[in-house]
mmCIF file of C-alpha atoms (C1' of nucleotides) in Angstrom:
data_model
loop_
_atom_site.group_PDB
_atom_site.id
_atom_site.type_symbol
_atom_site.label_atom_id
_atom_site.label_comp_id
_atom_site.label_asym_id
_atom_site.label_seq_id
_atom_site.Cartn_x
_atom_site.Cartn_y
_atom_site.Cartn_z
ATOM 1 C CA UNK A 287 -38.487 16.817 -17.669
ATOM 2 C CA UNK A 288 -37.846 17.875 -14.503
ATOM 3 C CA UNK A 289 -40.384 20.575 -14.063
ATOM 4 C CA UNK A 290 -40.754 24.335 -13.446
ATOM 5 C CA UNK A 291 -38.713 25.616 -16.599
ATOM 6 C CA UNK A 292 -42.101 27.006 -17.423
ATOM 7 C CA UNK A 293 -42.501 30.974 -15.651
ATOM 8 C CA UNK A 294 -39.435 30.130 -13.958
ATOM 9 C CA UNK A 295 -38.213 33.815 -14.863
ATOM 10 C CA UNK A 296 -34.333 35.205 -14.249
ATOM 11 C CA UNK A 297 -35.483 37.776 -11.890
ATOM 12 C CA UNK A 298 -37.069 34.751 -9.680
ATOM 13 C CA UNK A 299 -33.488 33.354 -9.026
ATOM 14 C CA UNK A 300 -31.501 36.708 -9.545
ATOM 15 C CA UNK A 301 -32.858 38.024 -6.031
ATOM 16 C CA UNK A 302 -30.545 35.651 -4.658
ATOM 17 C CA UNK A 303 -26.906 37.860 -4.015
ATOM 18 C CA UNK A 304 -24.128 35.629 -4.857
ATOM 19 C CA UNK A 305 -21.420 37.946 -2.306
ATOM 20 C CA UNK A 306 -23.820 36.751 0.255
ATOM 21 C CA UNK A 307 -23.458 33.129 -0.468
ATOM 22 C CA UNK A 308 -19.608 33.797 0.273
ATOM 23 C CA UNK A 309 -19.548 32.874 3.832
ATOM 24 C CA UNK A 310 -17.916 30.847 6.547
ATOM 25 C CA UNK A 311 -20.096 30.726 9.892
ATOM 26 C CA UNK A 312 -22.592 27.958 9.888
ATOM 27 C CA UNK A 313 -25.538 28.024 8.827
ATOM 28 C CA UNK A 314 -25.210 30.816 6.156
ATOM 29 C CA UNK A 315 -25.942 28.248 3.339
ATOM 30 C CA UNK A 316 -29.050 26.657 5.309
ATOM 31 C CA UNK A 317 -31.859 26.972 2.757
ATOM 32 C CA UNK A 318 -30.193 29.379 0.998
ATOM 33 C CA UNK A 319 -30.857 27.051 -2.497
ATOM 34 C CA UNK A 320 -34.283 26.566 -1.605
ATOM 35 C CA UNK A 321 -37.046 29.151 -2.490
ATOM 36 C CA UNK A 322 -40.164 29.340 -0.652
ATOM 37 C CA UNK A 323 -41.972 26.991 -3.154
ATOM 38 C CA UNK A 324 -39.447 24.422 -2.207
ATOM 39 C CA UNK A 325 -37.214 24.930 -5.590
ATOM 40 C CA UNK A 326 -33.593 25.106 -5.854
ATOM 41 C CA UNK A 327 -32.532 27.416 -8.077
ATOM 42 C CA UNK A 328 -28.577 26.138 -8.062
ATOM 43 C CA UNK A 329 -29.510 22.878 -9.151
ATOM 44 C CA UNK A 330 -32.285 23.369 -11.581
ATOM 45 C CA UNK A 331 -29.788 25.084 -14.161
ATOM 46 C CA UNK A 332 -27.581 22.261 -13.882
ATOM 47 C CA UNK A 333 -30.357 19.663 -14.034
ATOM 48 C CA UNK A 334 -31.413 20.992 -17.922
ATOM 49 C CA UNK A 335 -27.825 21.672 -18.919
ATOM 50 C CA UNK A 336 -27.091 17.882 -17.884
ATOM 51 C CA UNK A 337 -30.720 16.666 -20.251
ATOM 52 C CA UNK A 338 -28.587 18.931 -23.195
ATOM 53 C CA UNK A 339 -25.258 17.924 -22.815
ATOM 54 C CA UNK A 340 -24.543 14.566 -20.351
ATOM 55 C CA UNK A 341 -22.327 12.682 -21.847
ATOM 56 C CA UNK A 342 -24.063 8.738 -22.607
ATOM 57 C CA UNK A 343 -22.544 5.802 -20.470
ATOM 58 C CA UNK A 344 -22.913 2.698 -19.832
ATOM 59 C CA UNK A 345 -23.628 2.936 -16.052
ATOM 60 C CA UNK A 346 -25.984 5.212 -16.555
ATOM 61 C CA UNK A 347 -28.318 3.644 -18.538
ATOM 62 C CA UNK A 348 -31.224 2.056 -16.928
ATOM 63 C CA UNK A 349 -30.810 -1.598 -17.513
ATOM 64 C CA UNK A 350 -27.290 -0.810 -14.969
ATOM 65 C CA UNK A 351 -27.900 -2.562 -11.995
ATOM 66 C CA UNK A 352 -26.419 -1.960 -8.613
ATOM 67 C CA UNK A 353 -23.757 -4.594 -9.421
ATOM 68 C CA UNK A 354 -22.677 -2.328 -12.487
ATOM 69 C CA UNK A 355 -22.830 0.524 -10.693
ATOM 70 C CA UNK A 356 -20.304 -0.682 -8.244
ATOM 71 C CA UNK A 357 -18.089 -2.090 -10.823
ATOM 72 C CA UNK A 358 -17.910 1.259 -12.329
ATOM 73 C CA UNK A 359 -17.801 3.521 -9.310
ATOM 74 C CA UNK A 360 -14.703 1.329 -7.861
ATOM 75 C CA UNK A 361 -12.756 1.492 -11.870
ATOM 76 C CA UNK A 362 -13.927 5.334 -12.125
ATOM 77 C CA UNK A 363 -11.797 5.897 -8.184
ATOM 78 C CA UNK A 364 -8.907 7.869 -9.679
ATOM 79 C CA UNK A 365 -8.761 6.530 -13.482
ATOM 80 C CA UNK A 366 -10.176 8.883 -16.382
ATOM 81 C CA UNK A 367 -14.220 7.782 -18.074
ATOM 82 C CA UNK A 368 -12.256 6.752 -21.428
ATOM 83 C CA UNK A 369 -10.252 4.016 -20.113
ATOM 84 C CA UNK A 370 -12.361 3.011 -17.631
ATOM 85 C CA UNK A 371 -15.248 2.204 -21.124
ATOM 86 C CA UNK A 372 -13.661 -1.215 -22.099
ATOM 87 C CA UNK A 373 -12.567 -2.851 -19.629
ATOM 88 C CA UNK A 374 -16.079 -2.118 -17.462
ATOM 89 C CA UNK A 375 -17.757 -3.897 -20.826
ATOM 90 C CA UNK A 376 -15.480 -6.614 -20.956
ATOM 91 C CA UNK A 377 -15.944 -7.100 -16.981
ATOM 92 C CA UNK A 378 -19.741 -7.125 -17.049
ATOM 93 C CA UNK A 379 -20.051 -9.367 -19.898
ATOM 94 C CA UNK A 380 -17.449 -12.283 -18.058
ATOM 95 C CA UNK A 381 -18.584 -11.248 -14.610
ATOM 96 C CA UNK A 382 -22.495 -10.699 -14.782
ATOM 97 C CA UNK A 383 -22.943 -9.999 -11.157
ATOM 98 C CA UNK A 384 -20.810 -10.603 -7.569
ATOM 99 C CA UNK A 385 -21.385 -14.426 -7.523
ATOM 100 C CA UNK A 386 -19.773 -14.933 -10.956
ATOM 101 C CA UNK A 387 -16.745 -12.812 -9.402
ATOM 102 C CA UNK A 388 -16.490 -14.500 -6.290
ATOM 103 C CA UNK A 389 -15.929 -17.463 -8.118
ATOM 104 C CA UNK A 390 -13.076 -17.012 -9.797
ATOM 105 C CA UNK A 391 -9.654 -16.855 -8.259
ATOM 106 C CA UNK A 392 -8.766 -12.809 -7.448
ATOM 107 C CA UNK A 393 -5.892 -12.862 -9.915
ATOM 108 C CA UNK A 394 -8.461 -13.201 -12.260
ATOM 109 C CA UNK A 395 -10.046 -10.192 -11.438
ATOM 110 C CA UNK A 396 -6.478 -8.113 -11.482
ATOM 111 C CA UNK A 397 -5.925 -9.809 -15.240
ATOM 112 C CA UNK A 398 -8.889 -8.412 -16.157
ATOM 113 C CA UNK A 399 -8.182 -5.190 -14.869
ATOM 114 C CA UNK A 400 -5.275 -4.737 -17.216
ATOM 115 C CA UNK A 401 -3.640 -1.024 -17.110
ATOM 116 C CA UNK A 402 -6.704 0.723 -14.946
ATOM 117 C CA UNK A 403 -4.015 1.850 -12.552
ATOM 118 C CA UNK A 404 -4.201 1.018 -8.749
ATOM 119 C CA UNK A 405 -4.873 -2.679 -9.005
ATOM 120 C CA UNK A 406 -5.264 -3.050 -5.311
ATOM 121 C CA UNK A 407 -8.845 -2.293 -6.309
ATOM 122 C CA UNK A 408 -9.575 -5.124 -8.501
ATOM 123 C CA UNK A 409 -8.368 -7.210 -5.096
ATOM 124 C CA UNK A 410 -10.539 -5.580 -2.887
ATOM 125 C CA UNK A 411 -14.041 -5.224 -5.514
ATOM 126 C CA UNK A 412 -12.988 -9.763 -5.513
ATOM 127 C CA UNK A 413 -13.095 -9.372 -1.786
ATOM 128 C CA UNK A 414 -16.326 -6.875 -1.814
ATOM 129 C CA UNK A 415 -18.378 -9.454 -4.121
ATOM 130 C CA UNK A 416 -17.432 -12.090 -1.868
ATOM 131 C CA UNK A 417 -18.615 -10.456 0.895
ATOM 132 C CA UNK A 418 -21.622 -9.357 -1.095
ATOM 133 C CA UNK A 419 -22.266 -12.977 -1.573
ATOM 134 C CA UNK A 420 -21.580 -14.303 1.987
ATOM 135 C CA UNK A 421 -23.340 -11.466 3.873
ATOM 136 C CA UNK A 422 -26.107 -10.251 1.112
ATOM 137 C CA UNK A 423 -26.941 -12.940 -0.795
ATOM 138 C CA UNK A 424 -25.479 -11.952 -3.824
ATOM 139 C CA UNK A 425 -27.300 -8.576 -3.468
ATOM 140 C CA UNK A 426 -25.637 -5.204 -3.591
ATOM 141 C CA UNK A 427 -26.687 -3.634 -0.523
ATOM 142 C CA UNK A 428 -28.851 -0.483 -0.853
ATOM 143 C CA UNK A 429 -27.542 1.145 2.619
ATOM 144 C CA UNK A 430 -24.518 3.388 3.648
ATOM 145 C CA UNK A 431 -23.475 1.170 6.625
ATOM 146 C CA UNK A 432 -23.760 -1.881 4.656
ATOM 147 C CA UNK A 433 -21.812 -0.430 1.622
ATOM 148 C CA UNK A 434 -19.451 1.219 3.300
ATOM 149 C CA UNK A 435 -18.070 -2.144 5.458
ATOM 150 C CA UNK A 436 -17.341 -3.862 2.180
ATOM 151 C CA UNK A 437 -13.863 -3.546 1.210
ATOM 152 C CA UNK A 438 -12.883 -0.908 -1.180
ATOM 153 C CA UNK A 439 -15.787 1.766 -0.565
ATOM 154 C CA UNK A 440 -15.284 4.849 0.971
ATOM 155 C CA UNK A 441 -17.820 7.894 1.633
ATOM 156 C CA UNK A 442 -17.660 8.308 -2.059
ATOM 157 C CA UNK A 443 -18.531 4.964 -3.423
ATOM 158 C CA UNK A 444 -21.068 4.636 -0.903
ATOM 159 C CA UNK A 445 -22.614 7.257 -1.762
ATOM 160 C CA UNK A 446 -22.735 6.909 -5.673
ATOM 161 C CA UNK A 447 -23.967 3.676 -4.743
ATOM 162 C CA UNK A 448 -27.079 4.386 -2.857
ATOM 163 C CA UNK A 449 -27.540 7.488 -5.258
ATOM 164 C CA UNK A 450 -27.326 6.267 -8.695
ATOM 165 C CA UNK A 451 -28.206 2.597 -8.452
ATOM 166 C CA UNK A 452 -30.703 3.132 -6.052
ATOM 167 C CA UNK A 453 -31.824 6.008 -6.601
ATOM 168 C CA UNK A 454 -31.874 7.961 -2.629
ATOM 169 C CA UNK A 455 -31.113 11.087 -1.932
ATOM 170 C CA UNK A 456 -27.592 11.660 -1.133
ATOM 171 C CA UNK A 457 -25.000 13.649 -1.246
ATOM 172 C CA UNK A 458 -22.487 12.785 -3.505
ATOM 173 C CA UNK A 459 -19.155 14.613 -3.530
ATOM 174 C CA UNK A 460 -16.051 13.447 -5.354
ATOM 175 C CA UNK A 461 -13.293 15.724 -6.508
ATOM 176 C CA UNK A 462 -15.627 17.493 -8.882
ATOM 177 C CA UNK A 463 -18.581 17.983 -6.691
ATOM 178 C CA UNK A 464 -16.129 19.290 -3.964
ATOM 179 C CA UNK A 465 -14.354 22.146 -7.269
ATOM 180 C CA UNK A 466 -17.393 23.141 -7.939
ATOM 181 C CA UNK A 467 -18.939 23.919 -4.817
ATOM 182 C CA UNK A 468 -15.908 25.794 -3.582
ATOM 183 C CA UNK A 469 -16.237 28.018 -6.507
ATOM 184 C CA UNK A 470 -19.628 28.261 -7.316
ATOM 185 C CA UNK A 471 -20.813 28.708 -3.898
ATOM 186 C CA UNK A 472 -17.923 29.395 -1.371
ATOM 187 C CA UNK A 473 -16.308 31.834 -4.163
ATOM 188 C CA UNK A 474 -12.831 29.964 -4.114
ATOM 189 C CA UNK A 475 -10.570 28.585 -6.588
ATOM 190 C CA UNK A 476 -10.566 25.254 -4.720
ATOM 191 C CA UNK A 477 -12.138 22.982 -1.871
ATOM 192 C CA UNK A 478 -10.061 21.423 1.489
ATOM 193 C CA UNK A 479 -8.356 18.015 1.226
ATOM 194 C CA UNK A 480 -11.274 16.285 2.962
ATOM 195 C CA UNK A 481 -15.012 15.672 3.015
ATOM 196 C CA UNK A 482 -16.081 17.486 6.326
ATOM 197 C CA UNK A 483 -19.740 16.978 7.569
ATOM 198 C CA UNK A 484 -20.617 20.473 6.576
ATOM 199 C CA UNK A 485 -20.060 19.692 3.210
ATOM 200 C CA UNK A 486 -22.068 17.001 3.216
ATOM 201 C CA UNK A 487 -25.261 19.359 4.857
ATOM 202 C CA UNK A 488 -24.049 22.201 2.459
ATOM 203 C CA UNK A 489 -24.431 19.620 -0.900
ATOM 204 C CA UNK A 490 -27.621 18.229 0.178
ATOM 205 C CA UNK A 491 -29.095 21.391 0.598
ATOM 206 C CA UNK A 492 -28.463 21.886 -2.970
ATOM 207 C CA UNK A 493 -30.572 18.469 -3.966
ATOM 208 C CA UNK A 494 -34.008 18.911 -5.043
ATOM 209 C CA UNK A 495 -36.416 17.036 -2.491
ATOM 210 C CA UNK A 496 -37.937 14.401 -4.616
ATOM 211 C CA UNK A 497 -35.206 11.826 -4.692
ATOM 212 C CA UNK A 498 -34.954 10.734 -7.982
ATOM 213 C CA UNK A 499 -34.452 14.619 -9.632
ATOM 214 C CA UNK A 500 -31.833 14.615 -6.176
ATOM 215 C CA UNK A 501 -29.981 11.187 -8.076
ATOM 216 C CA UNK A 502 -29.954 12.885 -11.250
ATOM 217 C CA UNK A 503 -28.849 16.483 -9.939
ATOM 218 C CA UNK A 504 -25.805 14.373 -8.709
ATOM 219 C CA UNK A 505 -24.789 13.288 -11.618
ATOM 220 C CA UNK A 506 -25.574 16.087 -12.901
ATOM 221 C CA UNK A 507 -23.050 18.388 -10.542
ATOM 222 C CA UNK A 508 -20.267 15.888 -11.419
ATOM 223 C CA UNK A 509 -20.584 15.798 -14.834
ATOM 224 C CA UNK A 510 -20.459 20.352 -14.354
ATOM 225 C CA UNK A 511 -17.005 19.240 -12.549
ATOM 226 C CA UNK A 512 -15.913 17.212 -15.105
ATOM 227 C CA UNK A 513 -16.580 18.756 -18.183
ATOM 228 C CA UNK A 514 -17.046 23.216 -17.449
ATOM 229 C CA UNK A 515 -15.797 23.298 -14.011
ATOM 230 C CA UNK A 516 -12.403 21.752 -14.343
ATOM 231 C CA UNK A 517 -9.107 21.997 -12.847
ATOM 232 C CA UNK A 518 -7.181 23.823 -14.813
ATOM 233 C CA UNK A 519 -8.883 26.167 -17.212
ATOM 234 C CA UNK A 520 -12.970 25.970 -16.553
ATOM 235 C CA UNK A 521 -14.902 26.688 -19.135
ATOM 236 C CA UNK A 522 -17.401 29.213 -17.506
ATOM 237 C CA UNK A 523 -18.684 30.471 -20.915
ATOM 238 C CA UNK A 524 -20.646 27.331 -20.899
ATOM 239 C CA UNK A 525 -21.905 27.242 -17.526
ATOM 240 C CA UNK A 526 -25.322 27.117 -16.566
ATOM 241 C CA UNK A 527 -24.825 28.663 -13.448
ATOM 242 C CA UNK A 528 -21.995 31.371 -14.270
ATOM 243 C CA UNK A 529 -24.012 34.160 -13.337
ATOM 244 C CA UNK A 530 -24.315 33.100 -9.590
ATOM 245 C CA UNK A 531 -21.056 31.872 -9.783
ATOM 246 C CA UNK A 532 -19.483 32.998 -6.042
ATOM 247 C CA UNK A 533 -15.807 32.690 -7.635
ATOM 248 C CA UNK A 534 -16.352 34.250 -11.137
ATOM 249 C CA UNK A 535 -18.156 36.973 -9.679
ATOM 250 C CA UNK A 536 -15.486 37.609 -7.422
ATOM 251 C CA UNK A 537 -13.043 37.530 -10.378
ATOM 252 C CA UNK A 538 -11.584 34.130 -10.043
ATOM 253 C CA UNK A 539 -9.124 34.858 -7.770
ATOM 254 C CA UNK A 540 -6.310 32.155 -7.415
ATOM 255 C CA UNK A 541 -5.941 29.500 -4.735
ATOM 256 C CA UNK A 542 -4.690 30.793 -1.259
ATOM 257 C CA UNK A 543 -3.591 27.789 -0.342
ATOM 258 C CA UNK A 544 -0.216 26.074 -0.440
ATOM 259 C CA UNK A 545 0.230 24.264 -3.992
ATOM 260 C CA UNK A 546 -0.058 20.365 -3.717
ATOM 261 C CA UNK A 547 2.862 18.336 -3.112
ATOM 262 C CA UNK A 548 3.856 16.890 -6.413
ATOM 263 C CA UNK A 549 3.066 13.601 -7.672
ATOM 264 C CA UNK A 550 6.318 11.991 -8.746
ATOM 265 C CA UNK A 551 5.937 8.823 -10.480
ATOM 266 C CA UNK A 552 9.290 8.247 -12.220
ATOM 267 C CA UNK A 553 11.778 5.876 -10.644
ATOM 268 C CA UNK A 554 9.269 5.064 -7.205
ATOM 269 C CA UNK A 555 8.459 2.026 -5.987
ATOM 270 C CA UNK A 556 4.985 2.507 -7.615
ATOM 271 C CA UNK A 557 6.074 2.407 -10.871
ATOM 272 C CA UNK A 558 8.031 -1.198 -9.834
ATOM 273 C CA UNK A 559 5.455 -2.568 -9.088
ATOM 274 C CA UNK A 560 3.831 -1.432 -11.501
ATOM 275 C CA UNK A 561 6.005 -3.092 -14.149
ATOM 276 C CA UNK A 562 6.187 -6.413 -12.056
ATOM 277 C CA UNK A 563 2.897 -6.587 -12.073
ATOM 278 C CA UNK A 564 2.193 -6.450 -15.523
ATOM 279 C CA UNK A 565 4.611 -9.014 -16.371
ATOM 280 C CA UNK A 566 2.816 -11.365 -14.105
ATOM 281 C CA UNK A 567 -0.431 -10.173 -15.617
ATOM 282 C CA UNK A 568 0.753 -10.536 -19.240
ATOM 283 C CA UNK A 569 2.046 -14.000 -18.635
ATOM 284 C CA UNK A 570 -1.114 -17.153 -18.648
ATOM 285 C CA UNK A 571 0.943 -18.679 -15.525
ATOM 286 C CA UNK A 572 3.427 -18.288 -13.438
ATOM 287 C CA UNK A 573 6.845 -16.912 -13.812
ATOM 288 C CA UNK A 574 10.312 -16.909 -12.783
ATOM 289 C CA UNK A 575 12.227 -14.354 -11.198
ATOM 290 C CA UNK A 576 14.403 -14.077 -13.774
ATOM 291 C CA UNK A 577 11.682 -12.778 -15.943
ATOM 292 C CA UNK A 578 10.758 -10.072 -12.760
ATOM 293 C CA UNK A 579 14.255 -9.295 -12.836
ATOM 294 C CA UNK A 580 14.490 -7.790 -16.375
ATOM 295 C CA UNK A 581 11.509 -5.593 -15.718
ATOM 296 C CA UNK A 582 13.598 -3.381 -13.000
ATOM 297 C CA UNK A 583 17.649 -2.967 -13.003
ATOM 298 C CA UNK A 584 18.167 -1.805 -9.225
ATOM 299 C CA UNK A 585 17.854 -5.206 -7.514
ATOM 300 C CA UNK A 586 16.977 -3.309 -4.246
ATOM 301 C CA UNK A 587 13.963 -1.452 -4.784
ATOM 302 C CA UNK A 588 13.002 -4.744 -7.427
ATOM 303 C CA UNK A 589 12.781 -6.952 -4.271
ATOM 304 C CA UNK A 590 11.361 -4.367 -2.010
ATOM 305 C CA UNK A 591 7.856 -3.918 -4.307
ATOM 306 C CA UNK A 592 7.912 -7.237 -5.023
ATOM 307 C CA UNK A 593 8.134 -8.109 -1.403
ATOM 308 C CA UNK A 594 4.990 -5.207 -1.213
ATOM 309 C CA UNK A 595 3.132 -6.946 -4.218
ATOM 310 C CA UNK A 596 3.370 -10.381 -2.104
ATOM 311 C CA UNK A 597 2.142 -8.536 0.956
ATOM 312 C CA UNK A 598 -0.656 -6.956 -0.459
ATOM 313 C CA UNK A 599 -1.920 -10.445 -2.033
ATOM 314 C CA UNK A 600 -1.612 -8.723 -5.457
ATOM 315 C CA UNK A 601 1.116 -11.839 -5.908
ATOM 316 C CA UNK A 602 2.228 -15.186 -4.239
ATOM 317 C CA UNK A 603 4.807 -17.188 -4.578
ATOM 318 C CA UNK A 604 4.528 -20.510 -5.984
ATOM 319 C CA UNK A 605 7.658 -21.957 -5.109
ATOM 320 C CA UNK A 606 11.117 -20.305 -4.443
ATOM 321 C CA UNK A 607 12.067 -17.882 -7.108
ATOM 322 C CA UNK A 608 8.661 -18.291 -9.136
ATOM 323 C CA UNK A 609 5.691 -16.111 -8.682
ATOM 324 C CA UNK A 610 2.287 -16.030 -10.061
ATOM 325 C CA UNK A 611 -1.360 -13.908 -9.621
ATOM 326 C CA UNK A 612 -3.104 -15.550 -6.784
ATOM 327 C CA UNK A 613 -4.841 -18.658 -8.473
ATOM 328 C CA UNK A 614 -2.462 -18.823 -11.063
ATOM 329 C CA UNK A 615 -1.030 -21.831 -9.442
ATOM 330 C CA UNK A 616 -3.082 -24.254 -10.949
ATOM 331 C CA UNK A 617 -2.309 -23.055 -14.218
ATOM 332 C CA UNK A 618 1.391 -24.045 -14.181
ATOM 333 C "C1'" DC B 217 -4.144 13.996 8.767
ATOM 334 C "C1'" DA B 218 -0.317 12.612 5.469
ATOM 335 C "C1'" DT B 219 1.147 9.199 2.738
ATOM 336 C "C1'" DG B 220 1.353 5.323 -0.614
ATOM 337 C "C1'" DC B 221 -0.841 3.375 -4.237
ATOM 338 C "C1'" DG B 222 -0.725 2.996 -11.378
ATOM 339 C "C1'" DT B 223 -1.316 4.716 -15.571
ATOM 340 C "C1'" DG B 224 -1.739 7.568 -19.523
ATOM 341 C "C1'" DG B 225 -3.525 11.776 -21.792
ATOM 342 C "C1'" DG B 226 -3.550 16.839 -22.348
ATOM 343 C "C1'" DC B 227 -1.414 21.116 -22.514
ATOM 344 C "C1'" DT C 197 9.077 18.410 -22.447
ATOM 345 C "C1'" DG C 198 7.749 17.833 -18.101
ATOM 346 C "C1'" DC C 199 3.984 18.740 -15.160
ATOM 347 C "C1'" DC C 200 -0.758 18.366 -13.838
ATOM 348 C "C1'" DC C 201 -4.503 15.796 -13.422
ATOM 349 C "C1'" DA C 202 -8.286 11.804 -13.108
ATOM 350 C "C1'" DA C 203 -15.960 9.571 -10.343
ATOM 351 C "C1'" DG C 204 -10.628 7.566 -3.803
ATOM 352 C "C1'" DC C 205 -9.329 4.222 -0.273
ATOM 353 C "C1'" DA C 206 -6.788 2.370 3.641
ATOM 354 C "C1'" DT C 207 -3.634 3.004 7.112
#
DNA sequence: CATGCGTGGGC
DNA sequence: TGCCCAAGCAT
């Protein structure tokens, strides 16, 4: 229950033009989500579709600490809720909070992380608890500044962090808060590259002032990105805000912009190390080359993400021509 | 600011 | 079938 529902009547919110919310100098979105009484009327909507529909997991029930909260924020960084589920379980259970981490070897930690994608982020959330454990105490710090000097957080992270584990008022804008705003509010089809401080002023105004309804309306906008306001085909039938939608109202006109460069996967050095990687992560010890070498023909690019697996600490090498997960050394 | 960094699912 | 996309970060 988040209040107000009661005599909160369409008209009350309707007064508010959505062509006037389609601006660019400053300033024209400064308490423009706020009514008089102090409500906001963008995030309100959202707030009771999220009690309907938001979806129930793990790190969001209460018994989540901050050390969970981490753990999922850094897995969720570019890797989809459903694969994140299992390995985030199996994590918490060995890995109970940044001590138990910090104990292990970091190869460990980038076993456990299996096929997540982007393993340089198990490395750096080994580095982050031991950093958590030589500079915190084992705590999770419950500050921006603190958070963000740990290795592996960005703005983002940060921010989740001192929103959803700790409950502050933040702004919070990933990839979905940053859609949705564009569309919903700036009336386009989507946002710029980065996170600009006007953003961040232009998403808090949206947060209710009581800063545990400002946590929740958060999660709440994210969860709008993720499952009505998506990429490709949004689902504005089923948005609670589509009738002061800035970009539906304007007839969802197309990006301006230039397209984004194309991904490529096939045949880069990512995917090389990629399939190094998981032969070292497969195997309980270390391996020989010859065993690297079947995983890639081109000898070439082989050696040259190898040689960027070794410099990233993502491998070492035990002794010439046989390679191992850092810690794995003891092993064989 | 552009680029590199994994992986797999959906359309 | 490719192509697009997913709760970013570091350099």
């Amino acid at each position: 229950m988040n209040g107000n529902q009661d005599g909160r009547t369409d008209a009350a919110v309707a007064h508010l033009p959505a062509a006037g919310l389609v601006g660019d100098a400053a300033g024209t979105f400064g308490g423009a989500h706020k009514t008089e009484d102090g409500e906001r009327p963008f995030a309100e909507p959202v707030l009771e579709w999220f009690g309907l529909v938001a979806r129930e997991l793990p790190w969001r029930r209460p018994e989540a600490g901050p050390w969970a909260v981490l753990v999922s924020e850094v897995m969720l960084q570019q890797t989809p809720v459903n694969r994140v589920l299992p390995v985030y379980e199996a994590w918490l259970a060995r890995w109970p909070d940044p001590a138990a981490l910090a104990a292990e070897p970091s190869g460990e930690a980038v076993r456990m992380w299996g096929r997540l994608g982007y393993p340089r982020r198990a490395l750096r959330l080994h580095q982050a608890a031991t950093a958590i454990v030589e500079r915190h105490g084992g705590a999770v710090p419950d500050n921006l500044d603190d958070l963000l000097a740990l290795p592996g957080i960005g703005t983002y992270t940060a921010r989740a962090v001192t929103a959803f584990a700790f409950r502050q008022r933040q702004p919070v804008i990933d990839v979905n808060v940053r859609r949705l705003v564009a569309r919903a509010i700036e009336g386009r089809a989507e946002g710029p590259v980065a996170v600009s401080r006007k953003d961040l002023a232009l998403v808090e105004d949206l947060l209710p002032a009581d800063a545990e309804t400002a946590a929740r309306a958060s999660a709440a906008f994210m969860e709008l990105g993720a499952l009505v306001c998506v990429a490709r085909a949004p689902r504005c039938a089923g948005c609670p805000v589509r009738e002061r939608c800035a970009w539906l109202l304007a007839g969802s006109p197309p990006a301006d912009g230039p397209a984004r460069k194309p991904q490529g996967y096939a045949g880069t050095d990512r995917q090389v190390r990629g399939r190094l990687l998981a032969v070292l992560r497969e195997a309980d010890g270390p391996v020989h080359a010859t065993l690297l070498d079947a995983a890639w023909d081109e000898p070439i690019q082989r050696d040259r993400a190898l040689r960027g697996l070794l410099d990233d600490g993502l491998a070492v090498v035990l002794s010439p021509g046989v390679f191992a997960l850092p810690g794995d050394a003891q092993a064989g």
